[in-house]
Coordinates of C-alpha atoms in Angstrom, one line a residue:
M656 CA 88.5 115.0 285.7
T657 CA 90.6 113.0 283.3
E658 CA 94.0 111.5 284.4
P659 CA 96.9 113.4 283.2
L660 CA 99.3 111.8 280.8
P661 CA 102.5 110.5 282.4
G662 CA 105.1 113.1 282.5
W663 CA 107.7 112.7 279.8
A664 CA 111.0 114.4 279.4
P665 CA 114.0 113.9 277.1
K666 CA 117.2 112.5 278.2
K667 CA 119.6 114.9 279.7
P668 CA 122.1 116.4 277.3
P669 CA 125.5 117.5 278.5
P670 CA 124.9 120.5 280.9
S671 CA 125.7 123.9 279.4
G672 CA 123.3 126.4 280.8
D673 CA 124.6 129.9 280.8
G674 CA 123.2 131.1 284.0
E675 CA 123.7 134.8 282.9
Q676 CA 120.9 137.3 282.6
A677 CA 118.8 137.1 279.6
P678 CA 119.9 139.4 276.7
K679 CA 117.6 142.0 275.7
P680 CA 114.1 140.8 275.1
K681 CA 111.3 141.8 272.9
R682 CA 108.4 140.3 271.1
F683 CA 108.4 142.7 268.3
W684 CA 110.8 140.7 266.1
W685 CA 108.2 139.0 264.1
R686 CA 106.6 142.3 263.2
F687 CA 110.1 143.8 262.4
A688 CA 111.1 141.0 260.2
L689 CA 107.8 141.0 258.2
A690 CA 107.9 144.7 258.0
S691 CA 111.4 144.7 256.6
V692 CA 110.4 142.1 254.1
L693 CA 107.6 144.2 252.8
I694 CA 109.8 147.2 252.6
V695 CA 112.4 145.4 250.6
A696 CA 109.7 143.6 248.4
V697 CA 107.9 146.8 247.4
S698 CA 110.4 147.9 244.7
A699 CA 108.3 150.8 243.7
A700 CA 108.7 152.4 247.2
A701 CA 112.5 152.3 247.3
T702 CA 115.4 152.3 244.9
A703 CA 118.2 149.7 245.0
T704 CA 120.4 152.3 246.7
G705 CA 117.8 152.9 249.3
V706 CA 117.4 149.2 250.1
L707 CA 121.2 148.9 250.6
L708 CA 121.3 151.9 252.9
Y709 CA 118.3 150.4 254.8
I710 CA 120.0 147.0 255.3
D711 CA 123.3 148.8 256.3
S712 CA 121.2 150.7 259.0
I713 CA 120.0 147.4 260.2
A714 CA 123.5 146.0 260.3
Q715 CA 124.7 148.8 262.5
A716 CA 121.8 148.3 264.8
L717 CA 122.6 144.7 265.2
G718 CA 125.9 145.3 266.9
H719 CA 124.4 144.7 270.3
N720 CA 123.7 141.1 269.4
D721 CA 127.3 140.0 269.3
R722 CA 127.1 138.7 272.8
L723 CA 124.1 136.5 272.4
H724 CA 125.4 135.3 269.0
N725 CA 128.7 134.1 270.5
K726 CA 126.8 132.1 273.2
L727 CA 124.4 130.4 270.7
Q728 CA 126.6 130.0 267.7
Q729 CA 127.5 126.4 268.4
A730 CA 124.1 125.4 269.2
L731 CA 122.4 126.8 266.0
A732 CA 122.1 124.9 262.7
N733 CA 123.5 126.6 259.6
V734 CA 121.3 126.7 256.6
H735 CA 121.8 127.4 252.9
P736 CA 120.1 130.6 251.5
G737 CA 116.6 129.9 250.4
E738 CA 116.1 126.8 252.6
P739 CA 113.4 126.5 255.2
E740 CA 114.3 127.9 258.6
N741 CA 113.2 127.3 262.2
I742 CA 113.2 130.3 264.5
L743 CA 112.8 130.4 268.2
I744 CA 111.0 133.4 269.5
L745 CA 111.1 134.1 273.3
G746 CA 109.0 136.7 275.0
S747 CA 110.4 137.6 278.4
D748 CA 110.2 140.3 281.1
K749 CA 113.9 141.0 281.1
R750 CA 115.0 144.3 279.7
A751 CA 118.5 144.9 278.3
G752 CA 120.6 146.9 280.6
E753 CA 119.0 145.3 283.8
E754 CA 122.1 143.6 284.9
F755 CA 121.1 141.4 287.7
E756 CA 123.1 138.2 287.5
E757 CA 120.9 136.6 290.3
D758 CA 117.8 137.2 288.1
P759 CA 118.1 136.6 284.3
G760 CA 114.4 137.2 283.9
R761 CA 111.4 135.0 283.2
S762 CA 110.2 133.6 279.9
D763 CA 106.6 134.3 279.4
T764 CA 106.1 133.1 275.9
T765 CA 108.0 130.6 273.6
I766 CA 107.0 130.3 270.0
L767 CA 108.5 128.3 267.2
L768 CA 108.3 129.9 263.8
R769 CA 109.1 128.0 260.5
I770 CA 109.3 129.7 257.1
D771 CA 109.4 127.4 254.1
P772 CA 109.4 129.3 250.8
S773 CA 109.5 126.2 248.7
D774 CA 106.1 125.1 250.1
N775 CA 104.9 128.7 250.7
T776 CA 104.1 127.9 254.3
I777 CA 104.6 129.6 257.5
S778 CA 103.9 127.6 260.8
V779 CA 103.8 128.7 264.3
M780 CA 103.7 126.4 267.4
S781 CA 103.7 127.6 271.1
I782 CA 105.3 125.5 273.9
P783 CA 103.3 125.7 277.1
R784 CA 105.3 127.4 279.9
D785 CA 104.2 124.9 282.5
L786 CA 105.1 121.8 280.4
K787 CA 106.9 119.1 282.4
V788 CA 110.4 118.7 281.0
E789 CA 113.9 117.6 282.2
I790 CA 116.1 120.8 282.4
P791 CA 119.8 119.8 282.0
N792 CA 121.8 120.1 285.2
Y793 CA 118.6 121.2 287.1
G794 CA 116.2 118.1 287.0
T795 CA 112.5 117.9 286.4
G796 CA 110.7 121.3 286.2
K797 CA 108.4 123.6 284.2
F798 CA 109.5 124.5 280.8
N799 CA 109.8 128.3 281.5
E800 CA 112.2 127.6 284.4
A801 CA 114.9 126.9 281.9
Y802 CA 115.0 130.5 281.0
S803 CA 115.3 131.6 284.6
Y804 CA 118.2 129.1 285.2
G805 CA 120.1 129.7 282.0
G806 CA 118.6 132.3 279.7
P807 CA 118.1 131.7 276.0
K808 CA 120.9 129.3 275.7
L809 CA 119.4 126.7 278.1
T810 CA 116.0 127.3 276.7
L811 CA 117.2 126.5 273.2
Q812 CA 118.9 123.3 274.5
V813 CA 115.5 122.1 276.1
V814 CA 113.5 123.0 272.9
K815 CA 115.9 121.0 270.7
E816 CA 115.8 118.0 272.9
L817 CA 112.1 118.2 273.3
T818 CA 111.2 118.5 269.7
G819 CA 114.1 117.1 267.7
L820 CA 114.1 120.3 265.6
R821 CA 117.2 122.0 264.2
I822 CA 116.9 125.8 265.3
N823 CA 118.5 128.3 262.9
H824 CA 117.9 131.6 264.9
V825 CA 116.8 132.7 268.3
V826 CA 115.0 136.1 268.9
N827 CA 114.4 137.4 272.4
V828 CA 111.8 140.2 273.0
D829 CA 110.4 142.0 275.9
F830 CA 106.9 143.2 276.9
L831 CA 107.4 146.9 276.2
G832 CA 108.8 146.0 272.8
F833 CA 105.6 144.2 272.0
V834 CA 103.5 147.2 273.1
R835 CA 105.4 149.6 270.9
A836 CA 105.4 147.1 268.0
V837 CA 101.7 146.8 268.0
D838 CA 101.2 150.5 268.1
A839 CA 103.8 151.0 265.4
I840 CA 101.7 148.8 262.9
G841 CA 98.5 150.8 263.7
C842 CA 97.2 148.2 266.1
V843 CA 95.6 144.9 265.2
Y844 CA 91.9 143.9 264.5
T845 CA 91.1 140.7 266.3
D846 CA 87.9 138.8 267.2
V847 CA 88.0 138.6 271.0
D848 CA 86.3 135.4 272.0
R849 CA 84.8 136.5 275.4
R850 CA 84.8 139.0 278.1
Y851 CA 88.2 139.6 280.0
Y852 CA 88.0 141.5 283.1
H853 CA 90.0 141.8 286.3
S854 CA 90.4 144.7 288.7
N855 CA 92.8 144.8 291.7
V856 CA 90.7 147.5 293.4
G857 CA 90.0 146.4 297.0
L858 CA 91.9 143.2 296.8
P859 CA 94.8 142.4 299.1
P860 CA 98.3 142.1 297.5
S861 CA 98.2 138.3 297.7
E862 CA 95.2 138.2 295.4
Q863 CA 96.3 140.9 293.0
Y864 CA 97.4 140.0 289.3
S865 CA 97.6 141.8 286.0
E866 CA 94.5 144.0 285.4
I867 CA 92.5 143.6 282.1
N868 CA 89.3 145.2 280.7
I869 CA 88.5 143.9 277.2
Q870 CA 85.0 143.4 275.8
P871 CA 84.2 140.5 273.4
G872 CA 83.8 141.0 269.7
Y873 CA 85.7 142.1 266.7
Q874 CA 87.7 145.2 267.4
L875 CA 91.0 147.0 267.1
L876 CA 93.5 146.3 269.9
C877 CA 96.4 148.6 270.6
G878 CA 99.6 148.2 272.6
K879 CA 98.7 147.8 276.2
K880 CA 95.3 146.0 275.7
A881 CA 96.9 143.7 273.1
L882 CA 99.7 142.8 275.6
Q883 CA 97.0 142.2 278.3
Y884 CA 95.1 140.0 275.8
V885 CA 97.9 137.8 274.7
R886 CA 99.4 137.4 278.2
Y887 CA 96.2 136.7 280.1
R888 CA 96.2 133.3 281.8
H889 CA 94.5 133.5 285.3
T890 CA 91.2 131.9 284.4
D891 CA 92.5 130.2 281.3
T892 CA 94.8 127.3 280.8
D893 CA 98.3 127.6 279.5
I894 CA 97.1 125.8 276.3
V895 CA 94.3 128.3 275.8
R896 CA 96.7 131.2 276.2
S897 CA 99.2 129.8 273.6
A898 CA 96.3 129.4 271.1
R899 CA 95.3 133.0 271.8
Q900 CA 98.9 134.2 271.1
Q901 CA 99.1 132.3 267.9
S902 CA 95.8 133.6 266.7
F903 CA 96.9 137.2 267.5
I904 CA 100.1 136.8 265.6
S905 CA 98.2 135.6 262.5
D906 CA 95.9 138.6 262.7
A907 CA 98.7 141.0 263.0
R908 CA 100.6 139.5 260.1
Q909 CA 97.5 140.0 257.8
Q910 CA 97.1 143.6 258.7
I911 CA 100.6 145.1 258.3
S912 CA 100.4 148.4 256.4
V913 CA 103.0 148.6 253.6
K914 CA 102.6 152.4 253.6
D915 CA 103.4 152.8 257.3
L916 CA 106.4 150.5 257.1
V917 CA 107.9 152.2 254.0
F918 CA 107.6 155.7 255.7
D919 CA 108.6 154.7 259.2
Q920 CA 111.7 152.7 258.7
R921 CA 113.7 154.6 261.3
N922 CA 111.2 153.9 264.0
L923 CA 111.3 150.1 263.2
I924 CA 115.0 150.1 263.5
D925 CA 114.8 151.9 266.8
I926 CA 112.4 149.4 268.3
F927 CA 114.3 146.5 266.9
T928 CA 117.5 147.8 268.6
E929 CA 116.0 148.8 271.9
Y930 CA 113.8 145.9 272.6
T931 CA 115.2 142.8 270.8
T932 CA 118.2 140.7 271.0
S933 CA 118.9 137.7 268.7
D934 CA 121.8 135.7 267.2
I935 CA 121.7 137.8 264.1
S936 CA 124.6 140.2 264.4
D937 CA 125.4 141.2 260.9
G938 CA 123.6 142.6 257.9
K939 CA 124.4 139.6 255.7
T940 CA 122.5 137.2 258.0
M941 CA 119.6 139.6 258.3
L942 CA 119.4 140.0 254.5
E943 CA 119.2 136.3 254.2
V944 CA 116.3 136.2 256.6
L945 CA 114.5 139.1 254.8
K946 CA 114.9 137.2 251.6
L947 CA 113.3 134.1 253.1
F948 CA 110.3 136.2 254.2
I949 CA 110.1 137.7 250.8
A950 CA 109.9 134.2 249.1
A951 CA 107.1 133.3 251.5
R952 CA 105.3 136.7 251.6
S953 CA 102.0 135.3 250.3
A954 CA 102.0 132.3 252.6
P955 CA 99.2 131.9 255.3
I956 CA 100.1 131.3 258.9
K957 CA 99.4 127.8 259.9
Q958 CA 98.8 127.5 263.7
V959 CA 99.9 124.2 265.1
H960 CA 98.5 123.4 268.6
F961 CA 101.0 121.8 271.0
P962 CA 99.6 118.5 272.2
A963 CA 99.2 118.7 276.0
E964 CA 96.9 117.8 278.9
L965 CA 96.5 119.7 282.1
G966 CA 97.5 118.3 285.5
P967 CA 97.4 119.5 289.0
S968 CA 100.9 121.2 288.9
Y969 CA 102.2 120.7 285.3
V970 CA 101.0 120.5 281.7
Y971 CA 101.8 117.0 280.3
S972 CA 102.6 115.6 276.9
N973 CA 104.4 112.5 275.6
E974 CA 106.9 111.7 272.9
T975 CA 104.5 110.4 270.3
L976 CA 102.2 113.3 270.4
I977 CA 105.0 115.8 270.3
H978 CA 106.5 114.0 267.4
E979 CA 103.2 114.3 265.4
A980 CA 102.8 117.9 266.2
V981 CA 106.4 118.6 264.9
Q982 CA 105.6 116.8 261.7
E983 CA 102.6 119.1 261.2
F984 CA 104.8 122.1 262.1
L985 CA 107.4 121.0 259.4
T986 CA 105.0 120.2 256.6
G987 CA 102.1 122.6 257.2
E988 CA 99.7 119.6 257.1
P989 CA 98.1 117.8 260.1
S990 CA 99.3 114.3 260.7
V991 CA 96.9 111.7 259.4
E992 CA 98.5 108.3 259.8
T993 CA 101.3 107.0 262.0
E994 CA 103.9 104.4 260.8
S995 CA 102.0 101.6 262.2
G996 CA 99.0 102.5 260.2
G997 CA 96.9 103.9 263.1
S998 CA 95.2 107.2 263.5
S999 CA 97.0 110.3 264.7
G1000 CA 97.9 110.0 268.4
S1001 CA 98.2 106.2 268.3
S1002 CA 100.5 105.1 271.3
S1003 CA 102.0 102.3 269.0
H1004 CA 103.9 104.9 266.9
K1005 CA 107.6 105.2 267.7
K1006 CA 110.0 108.1 267.1
K1007 CA 113.1 107.2 265.2
G1008 CA 116.4 108.6 264.2
G1009 CA 117.2 111.2 266.9
K1010 CA 117.2 114.9 266.4
K1011 CA 117.1 115.0 262.5
A1012 CA 114.4 112.3 262.2
A1013 CA 111.6 114.9 262.2
E1014 CA 113.3 117.0 259.4
S1015 CA 114.0 114.1 257.1
A1016 CA 110.6 112.5 257.5
A1017 CA 108.9 115.8 256.7
K1018 CA 110.9 116.1 253.5
K1019 CA 109.7 112.7 252.3
K1020 CA 105.9 113.4 253.0
R1021 CA 105.9 117.1 252.3
K1022 CA 102.8 118.1 250.3
K1023 CA 101.8 121.4 248.6
P1024 CA 99.4 123.5 250.6
A1025 CA 95.7 123.2 249.6
R1026 CA 94.3 125.7 247.2
S1027 CA 91.9 128.4 248.3
R1028 CA 89.1 126.7 246.4
Q1029 CA 89.5 123.3 248.1
K1030 CA 86.5 121.1 248.6
L1031 CA 85.1 120.6 252.1
E1032 CA 82.7 117.8 253.0
I1033 CA 79.4 119.3 254.2
A1034 CA 77.4 117.2 256.6
Q1035 CA 73.6 117.2 256.3
P1036 CA 71.4 118.7 259.1
G1037 CA 71.0 116.1 261.8
G1038 CA 74.5 114.6 261.0
D1039 CA 76.5 117.7 262.2
G1040 CA 76.6 116.8 265.9
L1041 CA 74.4 119.7 266.8
V1042 CA 71.0 119.7 268.7
P1043 CA 68.0 122.1 268.4
A1044 CA 68.4 125.4 270.1
R1045 CA 65.8 127.7 268.4
E1046 CA 64.2 129.0 271.5
M1047 CA 67.6 129.9 273.1
G1048 CA 68.8 131.5 269.9
E1049 CA 65.6 133.6 269.5
A1050 CA 65.9 134.9 273.1
E1051 CA 69.6 136.0 272.3
A1052 CA 68.5 137.6 268.9
E1053 CA 65.6 139.5 270.5
S1054 CA 67.9 141.0 273.0
A1055 CA 70.4 142.2 270.3
A1056 CA 67.5 143.4 268.1
R1057 CA 66.2 145.7 270.8
K1058 CA 69.6 147.2 271.2
V1059 CA 70.5 147.7 267.5
G1060 CA 67.2 149.2 266.4
G1061 CA 65.9 149.0 262.8
G1062 CA 67.9 148.4 259.6
F1063 CA 70.3 145.8 261.0
P1064 CA 69.2 142.2 260.6
I1065 CA 70.3 139.9 263.5
F1066 CA 71.4 136.4 262.6
Y1067 CA 71.3 133.7 265.4
P1068 CA 72.0 129.9 265.4
T1069 CA 69.0 127.6 265.8
R1070 CA 71.2 124.6 266.4
M1071 CA 74.1 124.4 269.0
P1072 CA 76.6 121.7 270.3
P1073 CA 75.1 119.6 273.0
G1074 CA 75.5 121.3 276.5
A1075 CA 76.4 124.7 274.9
H1076 CA 74.6 127.9 276.0
F1077 CA 75.0 131.6 275.6
V1078 CA 76.8 133.5 278.3
E1079 CA 74.5 135.1 280.7
T1080 CA 74.6 138.9 281.5
D1081 CA 76.2 139.4 284.9
P1082 CA 76.7 143.0 286.2
Y1083 CA 78.9 141.8 289.1
E1084 CA 81.3 140.1 286.6
H1085 CA 80.9 143.1 284.2
V1086 CA 79.5 140.7 281.5
V1087 CA 76.7 141.9 279.0
D1088 CA 75.6 139.4 276.4
P1089 CA 74.8 139.8 273.7
R1090 CA 77.1 142.7 273.4
V1091 CA 76.0 145.6 270.9
Y1092 CA 78.7 148.1 270.4
R1093 CA 80.3 150.6 267.8
F1094 CA 83.8 150.6 266.6
K1095 CA 85.9 152.1 263.8
D1096 CA 86.7 150.2 260.6
S1097 CA 90.0 150.5 258.8
G1098 CA 88.8 153.5 256.9
G1099 CA 87.8 155.3 260.1
E1100 CA 84.0 154.8 259.7
R1101 CA 82.0 153.9 262.8
R1102 CA 80.3 150.5 262.5
L1103 CA 77.5 149.0 264.5
A1104 CA 78.2 145.4 265.5
Y1105 CA 77.0 142.7 267.8
K1106 CA 78.7 139.7 269.5
M1107 CA 76.9 136.6 270.9
V1108 CA 79.2 134.6 273.1
A1109 CA 78.4 130.9 273.7
V1110 CA 80.3 128.5 275.9
M1111 CA 80.8 124.8 276.4
E1112 CA 82.1 123.2 279.6
E1113 CA 84.5 120.4 278.9
P1114 CA 86.8 118.3 281.2
D1115 CA 89.7 120.6 280.5
G1116 CA 87.7 123.9 281.1
Y1117 CA 85.4 126.4 279.4
H1118 CA 85.5 126.8 275.6
Y1119 CA 84.0 130.0 274.1
F1120 CA 82.7 130.4 270.6
G1121 CA 80.4 132.9 269.1
V1122 CA 78.4 134.8 266.4
Q1123 CA 79.5 138.2 265.1
G1124 CA 77.6 140.7 263.0
I1125 CA 78.9 144.0 261.6
R1126 CA 76.7 146.5 259.7
G1127 CA 78.1 148.0 256.5
W1128 CA 81.7 146.6 256.5
E1129 CA 81.9 144.1 253.7
D1130 CA 85.6 143.2 253.9
P1131 CA 87.1 143.3 257.5
P1132 CA 90.7 141.9 257.5
I1133 CA 89.7 138.7 259.2
L1134 CA 87.9 137.6 256.0
D1135 CA 91.0 137.9 253.8
N1136 CA 91.8 134.7 251.8
P1137 CA 89.1 132.2 252.6
S1138 CA 90.0 128.6 252.3
V1139 CA 86.7 127.5 250.7
S1140 CA 83.8 129.2 249.1
E1141 CA 80.6 127.1 249.3
E1142 CA 77.0 127.8 248.4
I1143 CA 74.6 126.0 250.7
N1144 CA 70.7 126.3 250.3
G1145 CA 71.2 129.6 248.3
R1146 CA 73.7 131.2 250.9
E1147 CA 77.3 131.8 249.9
Y1148 CA 79.7 131.0 252.8
E1149 CA 83.3 131.7 253.1
I1150 CA 85.1 129.0 255.1
F1151 CA 88.5 129.5 256.8
V1152 CA 90.5 126.3 257.6
D1153 CA 93.6 126.2 259.7
S1154 CA 95.5 122.8 260.1
G1155 CA 92.5 121.0 258.9
R1156 CA 90.1 122.6 261.3
V1157 CA 87.4 125.1 260.4
K1158 CA 88.0 128.2 262.5
L1159 CA 85.6 130.6 260.8
V1160 CA 82.5 130.5 258.6
A1161 CA 81.3 133.8 257.2
W1162 CA 78.5 135.1 255.0
H1163 CA 77.0 138.5 253.9
R1164 CA 73.5 140.0 253.7
G1165 CA 73.8 143.1 251.5
S1166 CA 76.7 145.2 252.9
N1167 CA 76.5 143.5 256.3
T1168 CA 78.9 140.8 257.4
Y1169 CA 78.3 137.9 259.7
W1170 CA 80.3 134.9 260.9
V1171 CA 80.5 132.1 263.4
A1172 CA 83.9 131.6 265.1
N1173 CA 85.4 128.4 266.6
D1174 CA 86.9 128.6 270.1
L1175 CA 90.6 129.4 270.4
E1176 CA 91.5 125.7 270.6
Q1177 CA 89.2 124.9 267.6
S1178 CA 87.4 122.4 269.5
L1179 CA 84.2 122.4 267.5
S1180 CA 84.3 119.9 264.6
N1181 CA 84.2 121.0 261.1
E1182 CA 80.7 119.6 260.7
Q1183 CA 79.6 121.6 263.8
M1184 CA 81.0 124.9 262.5
V1185 CA 79.3 124.6 259.1
G1186 CA 76.1 123.4 260.8
L1187 CA 76.0 126.4 263.1
A1188 CA 76.3 128.8 260.1
R1189 CA 73.7 127.0 258.0
S1190 CA 71.3 126.9 260.9
A1191 CA 71.4 130.7 261.3
N1192 CA 68.0 132.4 261.1
V1193 CA 67.6 136.1 260.9
M1194 CA 65.5 138.5 263.0
M1195 CA 64.9 142.1 262.1
G1196 CA 65.5 144.9 264.6
K1197 CA 62.6 147.3 265.3
K1198 CA 62.9 151.0 265.2
K1199 CA 63.0 152.4 268.7
P1200 CA 60.1 154.8 269.5
K1201 CA 61.2 158.4 269.5
N1202 CA 60.1 158.8 273.1
Q1203 CA 61.8 155.7 274.4
G1204 CA 63.8 156.4 277.5
R1205 CA 61.7 159.5 278.4
R1206 CA 59.9 159.8 281.7
H1207 CA 56.2 160.2 281.4
P1208 CA 54.1 162.2 283.9

């Protein structure tokens, strides 16, 4: 087991934790804001008068935010209209109206969101809840303890000292709000990386935790299951959970239905009012935020992974690594070099200039995002870091082919990362691999699909990646806006890159769609991901005999 990095925490700022119960939470805000943006942006769906009435309805709904606005006003940075904004999103278990001063609630999720219309980028970065930090007036502790001690105000203070970022808005959302929000947008198609299962049946209270029952594979997740999926952490690390949350947000943002938003405005306002609090307490401020989203409406979401390493009790990071992650968050591009000329992560790099250093440095080095037809270096077979795995792949494909029957070709990898293997079927753990299943596409048609789940064991835990096939659905939402299209050995690939890492490589055979997906932390190298896809062979399913399954005399 690797040694954890030394614990690092910023110097204590003047104590000012507010100690009061958390204002009304809700995780739906990101959906509401994007929804509102699309409503305003679709001029054909609403007249100017209708838009003004809609904004006025929002303004009236924001009256409940006055209390939080007054608390945070001095700690938030003002910004001119149209400039980039950094927004702190808190997901907690505290509902507005639960007035228990001794328990302000617990912060379950902390996400930083940056919208930069000038560069057409949107970045998200999660802060691990178990990160070792210094909490003003309370000493060393886990990051999420700041919320329990001082609510959003103290959490904001710790975030600012930790990252050096200037925060423009804070939004607090609760779990039920998240559930209702996901249902309101018609649920979210997402590629579930592995089997998630836990039941409390027969367990003593001391061993019970949140139940979950979600199969692997591309599927539509609705409210409660979506919440179970993004919150799950009992056999995953804090870092993996953060990556899962960011991936789900990206999927959700891709799939928001303009029609539903336009014709369901009242429901959106109700959800926003009941389950969300923020510093935004007037229609003018909300309108400026909506304009910001409109300007960046075509921007892809860049997922920035917080640099951290697991320890026995805490998650650890250090000043250098956090600074580099903040640079990527601000620019939308991964850090390549440090000031000393070393590679990213070099311990010789020093942070300079206090809280505004990250912002000013980012403005100097900001680059335009890469075009969708960018070039990607393709390693030759043998130079992709993979090893032969034909026999293992064929066994997996044969199992899938028996289940799908004829007419659906099964692709399987013939090369794998060293030490990787497919998950084994285990009835006791409710695991079946490969999984063959049916689900409805966005048009309501039932599609046959399969998911092969592979796993690698690393010092920091298990990493799951996989192969997905879907019969007859050529354009699932996950394949919108590929970063690169590349023809290799006569096969056309769509390659999806996030923060410099390949997260998905897809291809088609007729109307059928296939892809290989990286693990949630994108641990496989770009060469390995492309190598997995190009190594894929095909096996045809055989038609099942008509009398299969019948008992013979």
